[in-house]
mmCIF file of C-alpha atoms in Angstrom:
data_model
loop_
_atom_site.group_PDB
_atom_site.id
_atom_site.type_symbol
_atom_site.label_atom_id
_atom_site.label_comp_id
_atom_site.label_asym_id
_atom_site.label_seq_id
_atom_site.Cartn_x
_atom_site.Cartn_y
_atom_site.Cartn_z
ATOM 1 C CA MET A 1 32.938 -94.671 -47.623
ATOM 2 C CA LEU A 2 34.397 -92.275 -50.459
ATOM 3 C CA ILE A 3 36.753 -94.022 -52.510
ATOM 4 C CA SER A 4 38.927 -92.518 -55.240
ATOM 5 C CA ILE A 5 39.357 -93.753 -58.730
ATOM 6 C CA ASN A 6 42.725 -95.468 -58.411
ATOM 7 C CA GLU A 7 41.035 -97.323 -55.229
ATOM 8 C CA LEU A 8 38.086 -98.456 -57.574
ATOM 9 C CA GLU A 9 40.851 -99.905 -60.100
ATOM 10 C CA THR A 10 42.563 -101.603 -57.106
ATOM 11 C CA LYS A 11 39.044 -103.293 -55.845
ATOM 12 C CA LEU A 12 38.428 -104.093 -59.394
ATOM 13 C CA LYS A 13 41.724 -106.069 -59.925
ATOM 14 C CA ALA A 14 41.172 -107.532 -56.701
ATOM 15 C CA LYS A 15 37.464 -108.500 -57.857
ATOM 16 C CA ALA A 16 36.396 -107.181 -54.649
ATOM 17 C CA ASN A 17 32.515 -107.814 -53.854
ATOM 18 C CA GLY A 18 30.409 -104.801 -52.542
ATOM 19 C CA VAL A 19 27.776 -102.108 -53.424
ATOM 20 C CA TYR A 20 29.491 -99.550 -55.157
ATOM 21 C CA LEU A 21 27.774 -95.832 -55.639
ATOM 22 C CA PHE A 22 28.464 -93.862 -58.946
ATOM 23 C CA TYR A 23 27.821 -90.239 -58.940
ATOM 24 C CA GLY A 24 29.072 -87.052 -60.273
ATOM 25 C CA GLU A 25 29.184 -84.967 -63.679
ATOM 26 C CA GLU A 26 31.868 -86.922 -65.611
ATOM 27 C CA GLU A 27 29.354 -89.678 -67.846
ATOM 28 C CA TYR A 28 32.466 -90.788 -69.908
ATOM 29 C CA LEU A 29 34.309 -92.108 -66.551
ATOM 30 C CA LYS A 30 31.168 -93.547 -65.080
ATOM 31 C CA ARG A 31 30.119 -95.547 -68.265
ATOM 32 C CA HIS A 32 33.985 -96.704 -68.767
ATOM 33 C CA TYR A 33 34.156 -98.182 -65.090
ATOM 34 C CA LEU A 34 30.741 -99.639 -65.576
ATOM 35 C CA ASN A 35 31.758 -101.607 -68.611
ATOM 36 C CA MET A 36 34.934 -102.578 -66.553
ATOM 37 C CA PHE A 37 32.659 -104.014 -63.872
ATOM 38 C CA ARG A 38 30.641 -106.020 -66.555
ATOM 39 C CA LYS A 39 33.958 -107.500 -67.886
ATOM 40 C CA THR A 40 35.228 -108.259 -64.592
ATOM 41 C CA PHE A 41 32.060 -109.722 -62.915
ATOM 42 C CA ALA A 42 29.581 -110.732 -65.767
ATOM 43 C CA ALA A 43 32.308 -111.732 -68.547
ATOM 44 C CA ASP A 44 31.022 -115.503 -68.560
ATOM 45 C CA SER A 45 28.652 -115.677 -71.427
ATOM 46 C CA ASP A 46 27.187 -119.050 -70.414
ATOM 47 C CA PHE A 47 26.292 -117.596 -67.137
ATOM 48 C CA ALA A 48 25.461 -113.860 -67.963
ATOM 49 C CA ALA A 49 21.680 -114.432 -67.988
ATOM 50 C CA PHE A 50 21.900 -115.624 -64.704
ATOM 51 C CA ASN A 51 24.628 -113.580 -62.856
ATOM 52 C CA HIS A 52 24.099 -110.222 -64.509
ATOM 53 C CA THR A 53 20.926 -108.352 -63.574
ATOM 54 C CA VAL A 54 20.278 -104.609 -64.790
ATOM 55 C CA ILE A 55 17.330 -103.001 -62.655
ATOM 56 C CA ASN A 56 15.720 -100.216 -64.539
ATOM 57 C CA GLY A 57 13.213 -97.564 -62.968
ATOM 58 C CA GLY A 58 14.441 -97.177 -59.499
ATOM 59 C CA ASN A 59 13.163 -100.324 -58.391
ATOM 60 C CA ILE A 60 14.494 -100.511 -54.928
ATOM 61 C CA PRO A 61 12.464 -103.801 -53.846
ATOM 62 C CA SER A 62 13.885 -105.725 -56.937
ATOM 63 C CA PHE A 63 17.317 -104.662 -55.969
ATOM 64 C CA ARG A 64 17.442 -105.716 -52.371
ATOM 65 C CA SER A 65 15.957 -108.750 -53.486
ATOM 66 C CA GLU A 66 18.693 -109.271 -55.992
ATOM 67 C CA LEU A 67 21.408 -108.286 -53.498
ATOM 68 C CA SER A 68 20.442 -111.476 -51.538
ATOM 69 C CA THR A 69 20.417 -113.584 -54.358
ATOM 70 C CA LEU A 70 23.651 -116.141 -54.573
ATOM 71 C CA PRO A 71 25.291 -116.437 -57.752
ATOM 72 C CA LEU A 72 24.872 -119.543 -60.103
ATOM 73 C CA LEU A 73 28.228 -121.450 -59.941
ATOM 74 C CA ASP A 74 30.218 -123.014 -62.674
ATOM 75 C CA MET A 75 31.562 -126.724 -62.717
ATOM 76 C CA PHE A 76 34.697 -125.315 -60.875
ATOM 77 C CA GLY A 77 32.298 -124.212 -57.976
ATOM 78 C CA SER A 78 33.187 -120.598 -58.782
ATOM 79 C CA GLY A 79 30.995 -117.708 -59.751
ATOM 80 C CA THR A 80 30.054 -113.930 -59.322
ATOM 81 C CA ARG A 81 27.199 -111.693 -59.674
ATOM 82 C CA LEU A 82 26.623 -108.145 -61.066
ATOM 83 C CA VAL A 83 23.470 -106.118 -60.059
ATOM 84 C CA GLU A 84 23.015 -102.857 -61.444
ATOM 85 C CA LEU A 85 20.455 -100.279 -60.363
ATOM 86 C CA ARG A 86 19.519 -97.267 -62.461
ATOM 87 C CA ASP A 87 17.014 -94.457 -62.907
ATOM 88 C CA THR A 88 16.599 -94.089 -59.117
ATOM 89 C CA CYS A 89 15.560 -90.345 -58.067
ATOM 90 C CA PHE A 90 17.055 -90.142 -54.661
ATOM 91 C CA ASP A 91 15.717 -86.795 -53.973
ATOM 92 C CA LYS A 92 12.288 -88.090 -53.954
ATOM 93 C CA LEU A 93 12.940 -91.488 -52.185
ATOM 94 C CA PRO A 94 10.853 -91.786 -48.791
ATOM 95 C CA LYS A 95 13.431 -91.650 -45.785
ATOM 96 C CA SER A 96 12.064 -95.185 -44.808
ATOM 97 C CA GLU A 97 12.901 -96.536 -48.243
ATOM 98 C CA LEU A 98 16.324 -95.273 -47.966
ATOM 99 C CA GLU A 99 16.839 -96.659 -44.971
ATOM 100 C CA GLU A 100 15.737 -99.947 -46.030
ATOM 101 C CA LEU A 101 18.003 -99.730 -49.026
ATOM 102 C CA CYS A 102 21.005 -99.030 -46.776
ATOM 103 C CA GLN A 103 20.312 -101.755 -44.521
ATOM 104 C CA ALA A 104 20.089 -104.513 -47.405
ATOM 105 C CA ILE A 105 23.377 -102.884 -48.687
ATOM 106 C CA LYS A 106 25.048 -103.483 -45.263
ATOM 107 C CA ASP A 107 23.626 -107.198 -45.270
ATOM 108 C CA ALA A 108 24.553 -107.945 -49.014
ATOM 109 C CA SER A 109 27.319 -110.443 -49.401
ATOM 110 C CA ASP A 110 28.903 -112.670 -52.533
ATOM 111 C CA VAL A 111 27.711 -110.009 -55.059
ATOM 112 C CA ALA A 112 29.026 -106.725 -56.743
ATOM 113 C CA ALA A 113 26.371 -104.117 -57.236
ATOM 114 C CA VAL A 114 26.634 -100.887 -59.001
ATOM 115 C CA ILE A 115 24.200 -98.074 -58.218
ATOM 116 C CA TYR A 116 24.553 -95.707 -61.302
ATOM 117 C CA THR A 117 23.089 -92.307 -60.863
ATOM 118 C CA LEU A 118 22.964 -89.102 -63.019
ATOM 119 C CA PRO A 119 23.739 -85.517 -61.663
ATOM 120 C CA ALA A 120 19.731 -84.971 -61.544
ATOM 121 C CA GLU A 121 19.050 -88.115 -59.682
ATOM 122 C CA LEU A 122 21.228 -87.745 -56.804
ATOM 123 C CA PRO A 123 21.566 -84.321 -54.655
ATOM 124 C CA GLU A 124 25.151 -83.969 -53.669
ATOM 125 C CA GLY A 125 24.975 -81.054 -51.021
ATOM 126 C CA THR A 126 28.670 -79.857 -50.675
ATOM 127 C CA LYS A 127 31.924 -81.626 -49.472
ATOM 128 C CA LYS A 128 31.561 -80.189 -46.001
ATOM 129 C CA LYS A 129 27.741 -80.811 -45.921
ATOM 130 C CA PRO A 130 26.528 -83.448 -48.304
ATOM 131 C CA SER A 131 23.034 -84.223 -48.790
ATOM 132 C CA PRO A 132 21.358 -86.646 -46.329
ATOM 133 C CA GLN A 133 20.895 -88.773 -49.321
ATOM 134 C CA LEU A 134 24.457 -88.937 -50.417
ATOM 135 C CA ALA A 135 25.703 -89.051 -46.674
ATOM 136 C CA ALA A 136 23.534 -92.276 -46.070
ATOM 137 C CA LEU A 137 24.686 -94.014 -49.343
ATOM 138 C CA THR A 138 28.280 -93.125 -48.725
ATOM 139 C CA ALA A 139 28.225 -94.739 -45.158
ATOM 140 C CA VAL A 140 27.400 -98.062 -46.517
ATOM 141 C CA CYS A 141 28.572 -98.241 -50.015
ATOM 142 C CA SER A 142 32.066 -97.634 -51.769
ATOM 143 C CA ALA A 143 30.960 -94.274 -53.448
ATOM 144 C CA VAL A 144 33.176 -92.698 -56.409
ATOM 145 C CA ASN A 145 32.507 -89.275 -57.193
ATOM 146 C CA PHE A 146 33.177 -88.787 -60.951
ATOM 147 C CA GLU A 147 34.071 -85.233 -60.976
ATOM 148 C CA ARG A 148 35.105 -83.366 -64.100
ATOM 149 C CA GLN A 149 39.001 -83.980 -64.270
ATOM 150 C CA THR A 150 41.613 -81.462 -63.792
ATOM 151 C CA PRO A 151 43.539 -80.215 -66.866
ATOM 152 C CA GLN A 152 46.539 -81.921 -65.954
ATOM 153 C CA ARG A 153 44.701 -85.389 -65.988
ATOM 154 C CA LEU A 154 43.392 -84.597 -69.298
ATOM 155 C CA VAL A 155 46.210 -84.056 -70.630
ATOM 156 C CA SER A 156 47.823 -87.375 -69.513
ATOM 157 C CA TRP A 157 44.746 -88.815 -70.790
ATOM 158 C CA LEU A 158 44.658 -87.149 -74.266
ATOM 159 C CA GLN A 159 48.484 -88.212 -74.731
ATOM 160 C CA LYS A 160 47.417 -91.897 -74.407
ATOM 161 C CA HIS A 161 44.445 -91.326 -76.934
ATOM 162 C CA PHE A 162 46.800 -89.693 -79.520
ATOM 163 C CA ALA A 163 49.348 -92.555 -79.082
ATOM 164 C CA ALA A 164 46.331 -95.263 -79.378
ATOM 165 C CA ASN A 165 45.427 -93.916 -82.776
ATOM 166 C CA GLY A 166 49.403 -93.734 -83.769
ATOM 167 C CA CYS A 167 49.849 -89.950 -83.257
ATOM 168 C CA PHE A 168 51.808 -87.598 -80.844
ATOM 169 C CA ALA A 169 50.472 -84.317 -79.360
ATOM 170 C CA ASP A 170 52.875 -82.598 -76.675
ATOM 171 C CA PRO A 171 51.441 -81.608 -73.421
ATOM 172 C CA GLU A 172 51.048 -77.952 -74.709
ATOM 173 C CA THR A 173 48.978 -78.799 -77.376
ATOM 174 C CA CYS A 174 46.959 -81.252 -75.290
ATOM 175 C CA ARG A 175 46.063 -78.309 -72.660
ATOM 176 C CA PHE A 176 45.066 -76.125 -75.499
ATOM 177 C CA ILE A 177 42.668 -78.751 -76.727
ATOM 178 C CA VAL A 178 41.039 -78.837 -73.164
ATOM 179 C CA GLU A 179 40.806 -75.107 -73.006
ATOM 180 C CA TYR A 180 39.875 -74.340 -76.818
ATOM 181 C CA CYS A 181 37.240 -77.452 -76.672
ATOM 182 C CA THR A 182 35.991 -78.398 -73.254
ATOM 183 C CA PRO A 183 36.884 -80.394 -70.155
ATOM 184 C CA ASP A 184 34.326 -82.997 -70.964
ATOM 185 C CA MET A 185 35.703 -86.514 -71.832
ATOM 186 C CA PHE A 186 32.867 -87.679 -74.504
ATOM 187 C CA THR A 187 33.490 -84.404 -76.321
ATOM 188 C CA LEU A 188 37.250 -84.919 -76.150
ATOM 189 C CA ASN A 189 37.611 -88.384 -76.959
ATOM 190 C CA ASN A 190 35.640 -87.053 -80.227
ATOM 191 C CA GLU A 191 37.734 -84.351 -81.001
ATOM 192 C CA VAL A 192 40.957 -86.470 -80.765
ATOM 193 C CA GLN A 193 39.419 -89.192 -83.181
ATOM 194 C CA LYS A 194 38.902 -86.158 -85.527
ATOM 195 C CA LEU A 195 42.190 -84.655 -85.089
ATOM 196 C CA CYS A 196 44.011 -87.917 -85.773
ATOM 197 C CA ALA A 197 41.932 -88.679 -88.665
ATOM 198 C CA TYR A 198 43.019 -85.376 -90.325
ATOM 199 C CA LEU A 199 46.562 -86.075 -89.442
ATOM 200 C CA ASN A 200 46.584 -89.609 -90.881
ATOM 201 C CA SER A 201 44.622 -88.138 -93.944
ATOM 202 C CA HIS A 202 47.379 -85.616 -94.331
ATOM 203 C CA SER A 203 50.478 -88.016 -93.652
ATOM 204 C CA LYS A 204 51.106 -86.452 -90.404
ATOM 205 C CA ASN A 205 51.691 -88.060 -86.853
ATOM 206 C CA LYS A 206 52.134 -84.753 -84.742
ATOM 207 C CA ALA A 207 49.240 -82.650 -83.533
ATOM 208 C CA SER A 208 49.946 -78.650 -83.441
ATOM 209 C CA ILE A 209 47.871 -76.111 -82.140
ATOM 210 C CA PRO A 210 47.178 -74.548 -85.697
ATOM 211 C CA ASP A 211 45.819 -78.271 -86.495
ATOM 212 C CA VAL A 212 43.541 -78.241 -83.267
ATOM 213 C CA ARG A 213 42.213 -74.691 -84.352
ATOM 214 C CA LYS A 214 41.468 -75.977 -88.085
ATOM 215 C CA VAL A 215 39.806 -79.467 -87.220
ATOM 216 C CA CYS A 216 38.275 -79.127 -83.508
ATOM 217 C CA SER A 217 35.258 -77.417 -82.533
ATOM 218 C CA PRO A 218 35.718 -74.480 -80.058
ATOM 219 C CA GLN A 219 33.984 -74.541 -76.427
ATOM 220 C CA LYS A 220 30.798 -72.811 -76.490
ATOM 221 C CA SER A 221 27.470 -72.981 -74.421
ATOM 222 C CA PHE A 222 25.206 -75.989 -75.540
ATOM 223 C CA GLY A 223 21.568 -75.504 -76.623
ATOM 224 C CA ALA A 224 18.994 -76.393 -79.050
ATOM 225 C CA PHE A 225 20.866 -75.487 -82.141
ATOM 226 C CA ASP A 226 23.981 -77.351 -81.121
ATOM 227 C CA LEU A 227 22.108 -80.573 -80.201
ATOM 228 C CA SER A 228 20.892 -80.163 -83.470
ATOM 229 C CA ASN A 229 24.082 -79.583 -85.299
ATOM 230 C CA ALA A 230 25.510 -82.516 -83.547
ATOM 231 C CA LEU A 231 22.600 -84.844 -84.520
ATOM 232 C CA LEU A 232 23.022 -83.920 -88.281
ATOM 233 C CA GLN A 233 27.203 -84.407 -88.180
ATOM 234 C CA ASP A 234 26.311 -87.879 -86.638
ATOM 235 C CA ASP A 235 28.516 -86.721 -83.660
ATOM 236 C CA LEU A 236 26.955 -88.714 -80.689
ATOM 237 C CA PRO A 237 29.691 -87.679 -78.135
ATOM 238 C CA ALA A 238 28.595 -84.265 -78.743
ATOM 239 C CA ALA A 239 25.126 -84.822 -78.781
ATOM 240 C CA LEU A 240 25.535 -86.872 -75.371
ATOM 241 C CA SER A 241 27.511 -83.795 -73.926
ATOM 242 C CA ASN A 242 24.821 -81.146 -75.060
ATOM 243 C CA VAL A 243 22.234 -83.346 -73.568
ATOM 244 C CA ALA A 244 24.225 -83.492 -70.223
ATOM 245 C CA ASP A 245 24.426 -79.833 -70.431
ATOM 246 C CA MET A 246 20.462 -79.444 -70.822
ATOM 247 C CA ILE A 247 19.817 -82.049 -68.082
ATOM 248 C CA LYS A 248 21.900 -79.760 -65.754
ATOM 249 C CA HIS A 249 19.917 -76.724 -66.824
ATOM 250 C CA LYS A 250 16.781 -78.737 -66.085
ATOM 251 C CA ASP A 251 15.133 -78.638 -69.613
ATOM 252 C CA ARG A 252 12.124 -80.633 -69.920
ATOM 253 C CA PRO A 253 12.988 -84.125 -70.878
ATOM 254 C CA GLU A 254 9.849 -84.423 -73.455
ATOM 255 C CA GLU A 255 10.906 -81.141 -74.900
ATOM 256 C CA ILE A 256 14.661 -82.557 -75.628
ATOM 257 C CA MET A 257 13.296 -85.693 -77.095
ATOM 258 C CA ALA A 258 10.788 -84.106 -79.524
ATOM 259 C CA ARG A 259 13.709 -82.049 -80.621
ATOM 260 C CA ILE A 260 15.705 -85.334 -81.455
ATOM 261 C CA SER A 261 12.663 -87.020 -82.947
ATOM 262 C CA LYS A 262 11.873 -84.213 -85.175
ATOM 263 C CA ILE A 263 15.278 -84.082 -86.723
ATOM 264 C CA TYR A 264 15.547 -87.763 -87.433
ATOM 265 C CA ASN A 265 11.894 -87.849 -88.818
ATOM 266 C CA GLU A 266 12.999 -85.183 -91.119
ATOM 267 C CA LEU A 267 16.302 -87.045 -92.169
ATOM 268 C CA PHE A 268 14.148 -90.238 -92.371
ATOM 269 C CA LEU A 269 11.682 -88.121 -94.888
ATOM 270 C CA ILE A 270 14.370 -86.575 -96.985
ATOM 271 C CA ARG A 271 16.293 -89.861 -97.563
ATOM 272 C CA GLU A 272 13.069 -91.808 -98.659
ATOM 273 C CA LEU A 273 12.082 -88.731 -101.132
ATOM 274 C CA TYR A 274 15.688 -89.028 -102.342
ATOM 275 C CA GLU A 275 15.478 -92.444 -102.868
ATOM 276 C CA GLY A 276 12.316 -92.089 -104.725
ATOM 277 C CA GLY A 277 14.156 -89.926 -107.302
ATOM 278 C CA MET A 278 13.353 -86.305 -106.005
ATOM 279 C CA SER A 279 16.349 -83.623 -106.360
ATOM 280 C CA GLN A 280 17.327 -81.485 -103.424
ATOM 281 C CA LYS A 281 15.249 -78.547 -104.813
ATOM 282 C CA GLU A 282 12.345 -80.909 -105.202
ATOM 283 C CA ILE A 283 12.420 -82.185 -101.816
ATOM 284 C CA ALA A 284 12.798 -78.481 -100.347
ATOM 285 C CA SER A 285 9.423 -77.708 -102.368
ATOM 286 C CA SER A 286 7.862 -80.645 -101.292
ATOM 287 C CA LEU A 287 8.573 -80.217 -97.666
ATOM 288 C CA LYS A 288 7.972 -76.332 -97.825
ATOM 289 C CA MET A 289 11.559 -76.140 -96.150
ATOM 290 C CA ASN A 290 14.143 -73.341 -96.565
ATOM 291 C CA GLU A 291 16.913 -74.527 -99.332
ATOM 292 C CA TYR A 292 19.469 -73.565 -96.944
ATOM 293 C CA ALA A 293 18.117 -75.662 -93.872
ATOM 294 C CA LEU A 294 17.235 -78.405 -96.295
ATOM 295 C CA SER A 295 20.756 -78.648 -97.961
ATOM 296 C CA LEU A 296 22.180 -79.353 -94.416
ATOM 297 C CA LYS A 297 19.811 -81.945 -93.449
ATOM 298 C CA TYR A 298 20.152 -83.304 -97.248
ATOM 299 C CA ARG A 299 23.817 -83.974 -96.514
ATOM 300 C CA ALA A 300 23.167 -85.653 -93.291
ATOM 301 C CA ALA A 301 20.422 -87.883 -94.489
ATOM 302 C CA LEU A 302 22.712 -89.005 -97.246
ATOM 303 C CA ARG A 303 25.430 -89.977 -94.959
ATOM 304 C CA ILE A 304 23.336 -92.503 -93.094
ATOM 305 C CA ASP A 305 21.913 -95.748 -94.751
ATOM 306 C CA LEU A 306 18.338 -95.529 -94.877
ATOM 307 C CA SER A 307 17.824 -98.705 -93.334
ATOM 308 C CA ARG A 308 19.656 -97.273 -89.898
ATOM 309 C CA LEU A 309 17.304 -93.883 -90.298
ATOM 310 C CA GLU A 310 14.162 -96.485 -90.125
ATOM 311 C CA LYS A 311 15.398 -98.053 -87.143
ATOM 312 C CA ILE A 312 16.198 -94.991 -85.271
ATOM 313 C CA VAL A 313 12.900 -93.540 -86.258
ATOM 314 C CA ALA A 314 11.265 -96.459 -84.589
ATOM 315 C CA LEU A 315 13.664 -96.191 -81.539
ATOM 316 C CA SER A 316 12.660 -92.556 -81.034
ATOM 317 C CA LYS A 317 9.147 -93.594 -80.944
ATOM 318 C CA GLN A 318 9.420 -96.288 -78.295
ATOM 319 C CA ALA A 319 11.738 -93.610 -76.550
ATOM 320 C CA ASP A 320 9.241 -90.770 -76.862
ATOM 321 C CA ALA A 321 6.338 -93.123 -75.453
ATOM 322 C CA ALA A 322 8.569 -94.426 -72.693
ATOM 323 C CA ILE A 323 9.440 -90.722 -71.664
ATOM 324 C CA LYS A 324 5.601 -89.814 -71.690
ATOM 325 C CA SER A 325 4.366 -93.054 -69.676
ATOM 326 C CA ALA A 326 6.797 -94.947 -67.804
ATOM 327 C CA PRO A 327 7.785 -93.770 -64.436
ATOM 328 C CA LEU A 328 11.572 -94.300 -65.348
ATOM 329 C CA ASN A 329 14.169 -91.508 -65.128
ATOM 330 C CA LYS A 330 13.377 -89.676 -68.222
ATOM 331 C CA TYR A 331 17.030 -88.347 -68.841
ATOM 332 C CA TYR A 332 18.155 -91.778 -68.908
ATOM 333 C CA ILE A 333 15.788 -93.036 -71.653
ATOM 334 C CA ILE A 334 17.307 -89.924 -73.962
ATOM 335 C CA GLU A 335 21.040 -90.940 -73.311
ATOM 336 C CA GLU A 336 20.248 -94.607 -73.860
ATOM 337 C CA PHE A 337 18.445 -93.721 -77.225
ATOM 338 C CA ILE A 338 21.405 -91.508 -78.389
ATOM 339 C CA LEU A 339 23.617 -94.374 -77.692
ATOM 340 C CA GLN A 340 21.353 -96.923 -79.528
ATOM 341 C CA THR A 341 21.500 -94.594 -82.659
ATOM 342 C CA ARG A 342 25.163 -95.734 -83.491
ATOM 343 C CA GLY A 343 25.565 -97.250 -86.953
#
């Protein structure tokens, strides 16, 4: 059945077993509640390796098997299991396999499970007429539609984020942030962090609309340039938002990953040449790169440690190879790669 976020929180507090379907556009909330499930059902580090299973690649048979596996109990005779299913392209799933999955969900007991989907993986249909896949899953799961939040909800959420950073913003300013920036919560979270850092550095604790105009990035359509800009600024929430928009517009995952890899490879090369003693002008000449374009990447390369850039380049090669060869959800590989680039 379809449940609200409030009902989901109630079930979490009660540690209610069951199979939960996460779908919808708001990735920030999906990831937040997935982490809440992990803290609730897989917090015991001694048993986490046995009682927490993540199934990638949309492996339905493995997921069905895990649903029927009992938890490993502690010395007090208690224990819970958490199973996650990722990368499942439900629009391409044979009807017979979907029916087998739904039956396994009906039969599941003593387990908490999350079927985590991206917008490109699960066709939704409409509210009046959901897709056959969503209708079948909703009939057997506790399904949560993580929609874009209303401005009113976002205003309240933003005020809490300001307070957590020792700052304050009135409802009018928070509503302006939503309209000026974006309703995407990953991006809004990043903009609040930037704004609070600015306020703290200027011995202020109250945000105003002029502050927002001065510090925050205005809303605009995303594209290759914006993704490049986000990566050069090491702004990972903005990079994730750009990728989410590209997914929505069905940009090929191979092309998205190629753009990202090219940027990080250039940054790594620039940083290596810098460490070797070359000046900015000499690096531009060596790489046959326009001096202005080089200056942007030069500043970005110097902000990131060489060891971290080396690690990112290695991870990008792994992600690129996985996208080209593995039968996984290719967009998920890109998102996970971006999250792994954190310093």
